Short mmCIF file of C-alpha atoms in Angstrom, two decimals:
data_model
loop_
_atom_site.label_atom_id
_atom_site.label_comp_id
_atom_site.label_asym_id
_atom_site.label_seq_id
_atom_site.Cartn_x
_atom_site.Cartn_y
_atom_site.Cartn_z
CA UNK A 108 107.52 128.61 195.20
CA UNK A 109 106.23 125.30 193.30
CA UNK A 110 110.18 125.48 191.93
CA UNK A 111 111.09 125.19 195.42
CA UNK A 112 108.51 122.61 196.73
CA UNK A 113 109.41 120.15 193.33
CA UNK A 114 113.05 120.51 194.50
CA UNK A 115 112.07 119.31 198.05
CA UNK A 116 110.20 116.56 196.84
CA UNK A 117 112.83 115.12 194.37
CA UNK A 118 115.10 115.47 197.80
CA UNK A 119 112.91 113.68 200.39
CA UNK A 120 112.37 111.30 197.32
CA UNK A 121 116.43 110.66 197.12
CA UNK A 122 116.62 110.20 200.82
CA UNK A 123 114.23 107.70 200.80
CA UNK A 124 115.88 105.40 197.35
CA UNK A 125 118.79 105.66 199.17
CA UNK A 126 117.54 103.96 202.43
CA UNK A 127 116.18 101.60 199.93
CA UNK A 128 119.23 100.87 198.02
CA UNK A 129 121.36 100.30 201.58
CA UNK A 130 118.89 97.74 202.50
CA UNK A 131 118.73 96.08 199.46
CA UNK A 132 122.66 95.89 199.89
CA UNK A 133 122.51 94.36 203.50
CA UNK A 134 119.86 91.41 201.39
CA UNK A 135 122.28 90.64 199.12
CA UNK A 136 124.64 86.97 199.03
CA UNK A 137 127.79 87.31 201.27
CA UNK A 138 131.37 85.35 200.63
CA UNK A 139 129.81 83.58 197.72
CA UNK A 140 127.32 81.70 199.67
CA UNK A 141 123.82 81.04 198.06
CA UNK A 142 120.51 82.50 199.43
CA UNK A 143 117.77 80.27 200.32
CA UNK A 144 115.07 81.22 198.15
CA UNK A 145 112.15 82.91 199.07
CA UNK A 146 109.97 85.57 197.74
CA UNK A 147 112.00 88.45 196.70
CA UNK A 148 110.03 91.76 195.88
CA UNK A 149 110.59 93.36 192.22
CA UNK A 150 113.32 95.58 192.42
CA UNK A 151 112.99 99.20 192.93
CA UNK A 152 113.83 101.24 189.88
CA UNK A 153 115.04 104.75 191.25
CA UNK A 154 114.30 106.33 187.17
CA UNK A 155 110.85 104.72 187.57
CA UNK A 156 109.96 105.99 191.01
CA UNK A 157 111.18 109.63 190.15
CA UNK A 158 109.06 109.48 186.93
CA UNK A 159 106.45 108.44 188.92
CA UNK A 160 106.52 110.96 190.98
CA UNK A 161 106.40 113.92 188.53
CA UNK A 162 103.99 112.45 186.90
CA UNK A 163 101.61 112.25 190.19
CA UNK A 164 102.71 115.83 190.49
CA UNK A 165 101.60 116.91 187.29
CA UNK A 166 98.10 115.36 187.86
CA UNK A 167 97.82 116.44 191.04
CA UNK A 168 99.10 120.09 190.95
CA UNK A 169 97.96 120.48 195.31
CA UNK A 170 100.62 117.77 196.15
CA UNK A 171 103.61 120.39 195.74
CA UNK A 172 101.87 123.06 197.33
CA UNK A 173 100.76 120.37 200.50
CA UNK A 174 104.25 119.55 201.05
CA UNK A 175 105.54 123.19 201.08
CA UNK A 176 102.71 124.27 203.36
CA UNK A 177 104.18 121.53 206.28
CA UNK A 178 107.68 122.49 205.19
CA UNK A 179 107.27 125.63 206.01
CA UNK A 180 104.89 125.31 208.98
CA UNK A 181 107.53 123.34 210.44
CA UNK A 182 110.26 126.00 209.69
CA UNK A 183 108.00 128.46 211.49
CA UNK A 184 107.97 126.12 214.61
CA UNK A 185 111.40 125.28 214.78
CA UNK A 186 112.61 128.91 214.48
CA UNK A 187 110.16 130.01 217.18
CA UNK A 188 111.23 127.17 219.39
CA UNK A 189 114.82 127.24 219.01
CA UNK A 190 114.80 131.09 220.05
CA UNK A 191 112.92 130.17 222.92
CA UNK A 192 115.29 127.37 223.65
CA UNK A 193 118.29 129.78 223.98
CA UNK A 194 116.76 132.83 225.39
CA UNK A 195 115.90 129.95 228.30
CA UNK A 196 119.19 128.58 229.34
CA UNK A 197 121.88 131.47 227.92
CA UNK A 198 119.62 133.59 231.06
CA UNK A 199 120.37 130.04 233.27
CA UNK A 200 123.76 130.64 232.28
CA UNK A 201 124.06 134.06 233.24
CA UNK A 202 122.38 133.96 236.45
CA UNK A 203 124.65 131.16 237.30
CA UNK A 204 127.34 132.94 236.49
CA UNK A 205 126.57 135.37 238.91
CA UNK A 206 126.09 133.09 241.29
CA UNK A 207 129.44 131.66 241.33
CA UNK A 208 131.08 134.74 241.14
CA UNK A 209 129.49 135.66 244.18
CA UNK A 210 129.98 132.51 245.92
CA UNK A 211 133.70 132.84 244.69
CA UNK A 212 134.17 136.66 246.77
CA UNK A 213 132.31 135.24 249.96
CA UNK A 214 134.51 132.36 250.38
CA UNK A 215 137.66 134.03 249.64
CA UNK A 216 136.66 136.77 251.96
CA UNK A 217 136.33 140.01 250.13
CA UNK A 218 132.19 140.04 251.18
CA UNK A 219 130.23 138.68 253.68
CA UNK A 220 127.05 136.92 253.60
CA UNK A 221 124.14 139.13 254.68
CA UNK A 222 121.19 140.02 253.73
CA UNK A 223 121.24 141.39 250.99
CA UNK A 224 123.09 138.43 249.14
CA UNK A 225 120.23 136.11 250.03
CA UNK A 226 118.05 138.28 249.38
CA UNK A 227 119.58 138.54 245.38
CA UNK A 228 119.41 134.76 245.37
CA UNK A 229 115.56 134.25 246.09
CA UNK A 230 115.14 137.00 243.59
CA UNK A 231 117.19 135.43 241.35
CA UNK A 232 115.62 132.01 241.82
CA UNK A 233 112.25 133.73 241.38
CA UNK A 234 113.29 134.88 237.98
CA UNK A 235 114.37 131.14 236.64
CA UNK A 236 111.32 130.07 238.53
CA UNK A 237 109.84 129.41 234.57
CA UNK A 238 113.13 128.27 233.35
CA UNK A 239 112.05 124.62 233.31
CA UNK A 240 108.79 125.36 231.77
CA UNK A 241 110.47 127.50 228.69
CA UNK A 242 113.37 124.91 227.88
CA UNK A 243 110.80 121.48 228.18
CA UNK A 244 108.44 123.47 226.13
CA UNK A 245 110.85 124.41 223.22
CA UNK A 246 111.58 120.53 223.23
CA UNK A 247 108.35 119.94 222.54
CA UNK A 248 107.96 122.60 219.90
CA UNK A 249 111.15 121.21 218.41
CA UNK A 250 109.61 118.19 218.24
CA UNK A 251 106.38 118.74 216.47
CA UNK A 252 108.49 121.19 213.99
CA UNK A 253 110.41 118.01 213.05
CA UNK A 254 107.56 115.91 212.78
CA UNK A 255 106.07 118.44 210.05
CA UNK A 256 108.98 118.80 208.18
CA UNK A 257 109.68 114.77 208.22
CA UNK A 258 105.63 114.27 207.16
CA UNK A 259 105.53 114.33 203.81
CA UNK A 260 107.93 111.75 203.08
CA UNK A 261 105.11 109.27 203.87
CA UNK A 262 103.26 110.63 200.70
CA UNK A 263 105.96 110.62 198.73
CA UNK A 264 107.31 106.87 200.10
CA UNK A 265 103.45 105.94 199.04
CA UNK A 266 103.69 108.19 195.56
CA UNK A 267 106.63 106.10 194.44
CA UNK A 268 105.87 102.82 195.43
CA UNK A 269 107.75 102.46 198.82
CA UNK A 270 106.06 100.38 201.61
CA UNK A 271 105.13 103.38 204.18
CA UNK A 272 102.69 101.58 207.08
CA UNK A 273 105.17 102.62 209.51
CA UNK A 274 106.04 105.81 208.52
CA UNK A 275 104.27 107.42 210.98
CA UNK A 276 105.55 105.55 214.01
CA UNK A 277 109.14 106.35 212.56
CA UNK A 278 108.50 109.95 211.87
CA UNK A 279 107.44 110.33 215.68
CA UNK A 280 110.56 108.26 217.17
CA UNK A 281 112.50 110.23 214.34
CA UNK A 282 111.39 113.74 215.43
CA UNK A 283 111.47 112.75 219.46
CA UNK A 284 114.97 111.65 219.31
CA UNK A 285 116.10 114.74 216.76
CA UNK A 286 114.74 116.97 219.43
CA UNK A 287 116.86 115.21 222.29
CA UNK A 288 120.07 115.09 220.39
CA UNK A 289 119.85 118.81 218.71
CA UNK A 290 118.66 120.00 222.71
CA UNK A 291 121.43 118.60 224.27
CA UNK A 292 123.79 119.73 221.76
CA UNK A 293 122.77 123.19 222.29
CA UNK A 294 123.16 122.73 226.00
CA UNK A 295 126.79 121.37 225.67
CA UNK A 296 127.49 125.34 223.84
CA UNK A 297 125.58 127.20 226.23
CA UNK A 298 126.56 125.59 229.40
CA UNK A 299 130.53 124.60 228.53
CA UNK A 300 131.93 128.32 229.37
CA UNK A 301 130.57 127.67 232.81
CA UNK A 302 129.93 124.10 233.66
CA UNK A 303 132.59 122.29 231.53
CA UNK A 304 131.76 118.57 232.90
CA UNK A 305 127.79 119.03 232.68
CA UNK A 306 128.68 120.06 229.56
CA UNK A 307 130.37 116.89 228.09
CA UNK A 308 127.74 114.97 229.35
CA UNK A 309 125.59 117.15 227.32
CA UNK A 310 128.07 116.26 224.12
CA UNK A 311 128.46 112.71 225.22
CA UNK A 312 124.67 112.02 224.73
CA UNK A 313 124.26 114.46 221.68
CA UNK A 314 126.85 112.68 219.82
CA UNK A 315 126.37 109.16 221.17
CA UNK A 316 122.55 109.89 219.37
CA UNK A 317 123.49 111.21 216.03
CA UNK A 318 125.64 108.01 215.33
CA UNK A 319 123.97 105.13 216.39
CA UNK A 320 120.08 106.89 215.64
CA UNK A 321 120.31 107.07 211.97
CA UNK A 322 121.78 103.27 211.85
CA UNK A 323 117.83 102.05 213.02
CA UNK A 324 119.22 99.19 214.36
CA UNK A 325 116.71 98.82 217.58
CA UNK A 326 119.72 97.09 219.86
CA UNK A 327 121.80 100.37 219.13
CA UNK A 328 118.42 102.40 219.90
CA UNK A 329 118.04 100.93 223.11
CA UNK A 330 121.74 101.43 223.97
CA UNK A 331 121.53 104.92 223.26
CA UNK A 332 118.41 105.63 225.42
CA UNK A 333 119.87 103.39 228.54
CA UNK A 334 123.07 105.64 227.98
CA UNK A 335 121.11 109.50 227.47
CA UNK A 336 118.86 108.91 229.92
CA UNK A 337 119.96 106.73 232.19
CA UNK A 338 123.29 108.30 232.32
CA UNK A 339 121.45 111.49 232.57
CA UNK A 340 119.54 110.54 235.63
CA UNK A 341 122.21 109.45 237.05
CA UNK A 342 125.02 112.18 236.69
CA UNK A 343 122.13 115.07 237.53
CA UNK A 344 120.05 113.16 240.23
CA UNK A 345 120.89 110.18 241.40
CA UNK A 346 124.89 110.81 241.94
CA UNK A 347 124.32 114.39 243.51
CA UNK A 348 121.95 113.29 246.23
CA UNK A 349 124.61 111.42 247.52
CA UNK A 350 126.02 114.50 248.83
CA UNK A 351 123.14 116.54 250.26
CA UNK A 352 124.38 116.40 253.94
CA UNK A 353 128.28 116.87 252.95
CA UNK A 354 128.27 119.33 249.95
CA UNK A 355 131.96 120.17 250.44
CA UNK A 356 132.15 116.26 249.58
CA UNK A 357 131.10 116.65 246.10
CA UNK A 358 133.77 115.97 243.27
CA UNK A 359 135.10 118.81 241.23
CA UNK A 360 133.36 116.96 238.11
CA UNK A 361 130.06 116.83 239.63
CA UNK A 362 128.12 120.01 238.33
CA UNK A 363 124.64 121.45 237.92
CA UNK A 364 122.77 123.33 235.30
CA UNK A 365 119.83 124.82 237.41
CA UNK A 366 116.48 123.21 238.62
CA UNK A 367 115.04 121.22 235.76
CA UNK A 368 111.95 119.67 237.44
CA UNK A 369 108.41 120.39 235.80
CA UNK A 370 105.24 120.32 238.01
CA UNK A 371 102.09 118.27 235.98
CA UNK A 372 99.93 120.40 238.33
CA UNK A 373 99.31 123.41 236.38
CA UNK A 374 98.70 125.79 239.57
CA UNK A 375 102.27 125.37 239.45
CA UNK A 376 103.30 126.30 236.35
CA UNK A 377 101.37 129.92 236.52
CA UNK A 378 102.75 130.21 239.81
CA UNK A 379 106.22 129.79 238.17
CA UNK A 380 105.17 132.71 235.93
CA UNK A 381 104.25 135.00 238.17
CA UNK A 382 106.83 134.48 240.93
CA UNK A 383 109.49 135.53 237.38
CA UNK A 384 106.83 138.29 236.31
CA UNK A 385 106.89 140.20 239.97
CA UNK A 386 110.42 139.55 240.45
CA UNK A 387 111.14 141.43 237.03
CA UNK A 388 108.64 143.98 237.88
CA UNK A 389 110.44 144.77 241.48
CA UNK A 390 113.79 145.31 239.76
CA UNK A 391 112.79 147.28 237.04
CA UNK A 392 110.16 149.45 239.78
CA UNK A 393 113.48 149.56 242.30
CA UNK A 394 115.66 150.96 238.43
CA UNK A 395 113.25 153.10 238.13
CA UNK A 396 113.06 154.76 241.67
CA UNK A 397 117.06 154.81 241.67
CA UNK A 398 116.48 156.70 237.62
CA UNK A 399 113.83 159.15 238.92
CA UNK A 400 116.31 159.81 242.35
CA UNK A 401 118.99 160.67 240.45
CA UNK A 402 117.29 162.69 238.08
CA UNK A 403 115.80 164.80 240.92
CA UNK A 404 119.47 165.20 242.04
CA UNK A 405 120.84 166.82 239.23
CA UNK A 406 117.35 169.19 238.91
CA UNK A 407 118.29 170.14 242.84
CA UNK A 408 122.21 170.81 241.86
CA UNK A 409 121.01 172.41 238.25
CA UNK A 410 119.02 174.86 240.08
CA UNK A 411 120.85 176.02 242.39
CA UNK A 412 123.89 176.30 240.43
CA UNK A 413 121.57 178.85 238.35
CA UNK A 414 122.14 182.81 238.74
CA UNK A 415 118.41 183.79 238.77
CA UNK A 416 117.42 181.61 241.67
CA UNK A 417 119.58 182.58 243.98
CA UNK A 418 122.50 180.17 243.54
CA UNK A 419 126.25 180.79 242.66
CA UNK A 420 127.43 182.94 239.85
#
């Protein structure tokens, strides 16, 4: 296990000479031209910072074992949240799946709509009633599991000499913005097999994050926020209540993924909760009466099928 936390160290470590090398390289003289002179740091020594480093480890035997412990808190986390994540919007998918298929037979005219198909949509809305809750939740969880496993590269910045005051503030940015893109990537697989379009928009602002993110260039930040979420806003709020009164106006490329608004009044969210829990207990009471039915069924045809009480031979 120490094995394992020494290799994670030297590895943060290397991620963080690198960053340090590149923007040393961006300092240096272009086309020949001179600098002005001003007060240039010394220069970092990657052999010096890495001996550094074991040595600190060696006197302080705890350090290894402290990063480990947030490494794998933050594994913990991550795991826990990213299950959660998919559990959340693969059941979106499927319900709206269902949905459409539905839709799809009405319309053409093989079923009508009656009762008992709006009835199976307010149950079925009842069930995702949480949906919003689970999948903003697992962001968040996503989120503090990065920010553990991104924490101890502060110590280790400090250990070997690196300037770390705002390691914090990029650790949090970091970890929000990891969330968002690795979220919305996961969205773009779940939702493509059934809402293609939402699903590139999903991909557009995944991708769009990964590349101009890591560059920390705060013009290219901004960009990429305007784009994720104002694009966001705009192809899942703004453009679709522009067609409220004529839905049969909508464009093809104009799709949904489910009700994504979340209450801050927390009567709400239980209520959520327990609208899902007592629709999931009515269908699996309403399985189990149709189970029990059946069963008494084949008793009744069992018995008198039987020879000794009376039935056929």
């Amino acid at each position: 296990e120490e094995r394992v936390a020494m290799k994670s160290i030297l590895a943060l470590a290397l991620v963080a000479m690198l960053a340090t090398a590149a923007a040393q390289n961006a300092t240096d003289p272009v086309g020949g031209l001179e600098a002005p002179e001003i007060d240039v740091p010394e220069e970092f020594n990657p052999r010096e910072a890495i001996s550094n480093l074991v040595e600190y480890q060696e006197e302080h035997p705890d350090f290894a074992a402290g990063v480990a412990t947030w490494l794998t808190v933050g594994t913990i986390i991550f795991l826990l949240a990213f299950i959660l994540f998919l559990y959340s919007e693969i059941k979106a998918v499927l319900v709206a799946r269902d949905q459409d298929f539905r839709k799809k037979l009405i319309e053409d005219g093989y079923m009508s709509n009656g009762a008992n198909f709006n009835e199976l949509f307010e149950k079925e809305a009842a069930t995702m009633a949480p949906r919003p809750y689970l999948s903003v939740g697992a962001m968040l969880l996503m989120f503090i599991a990065f920010a553990c496993l991104l924490y101890p590269l502060c110590d280790i910045l400090t250990v070997i000499g690196l300037p770390s005051a705002p390691c914090l503030l990029i650790i949090t940015f970091g970890a929000f913005f990891a969330s968002i893109c690795l979220a919305t990537f996961w969205m773009f697989v779940i939702w493509s097999c059934t809402r293609t379009y939402a699903a590139l928009v999903f991909l557009v602002m995944s991708l769009s994050g990964q590349i101009l993110l890591p560059t920390g260039n705060p013009i290219l930040l901004l960009v990429w926020v305007a784009l994720a979420f104002g694009g966001g806003y705009f192809y899942f709020y703004f453009y679709p209540d522009q067609f409220k009164e004529k839905p049969e106006d909508k464009p093809m490329w104009l799709q949904d993924v489910g009700d994504f608004t979340v209450s801050t009044n927390y009567e709400e969210w239980g209520s959520a909760f327990n609208k899902a829990y007592e629709a999931e207990t009515a269908a699996l009471k309403k399985q189990a009466e149709a189970a029990q039915k059946t069963f008494e069924e084949q008793q009744k045809k069992l018995t008198e099928n039987t020879p000794l009480n009376g039935g056929s031979k």
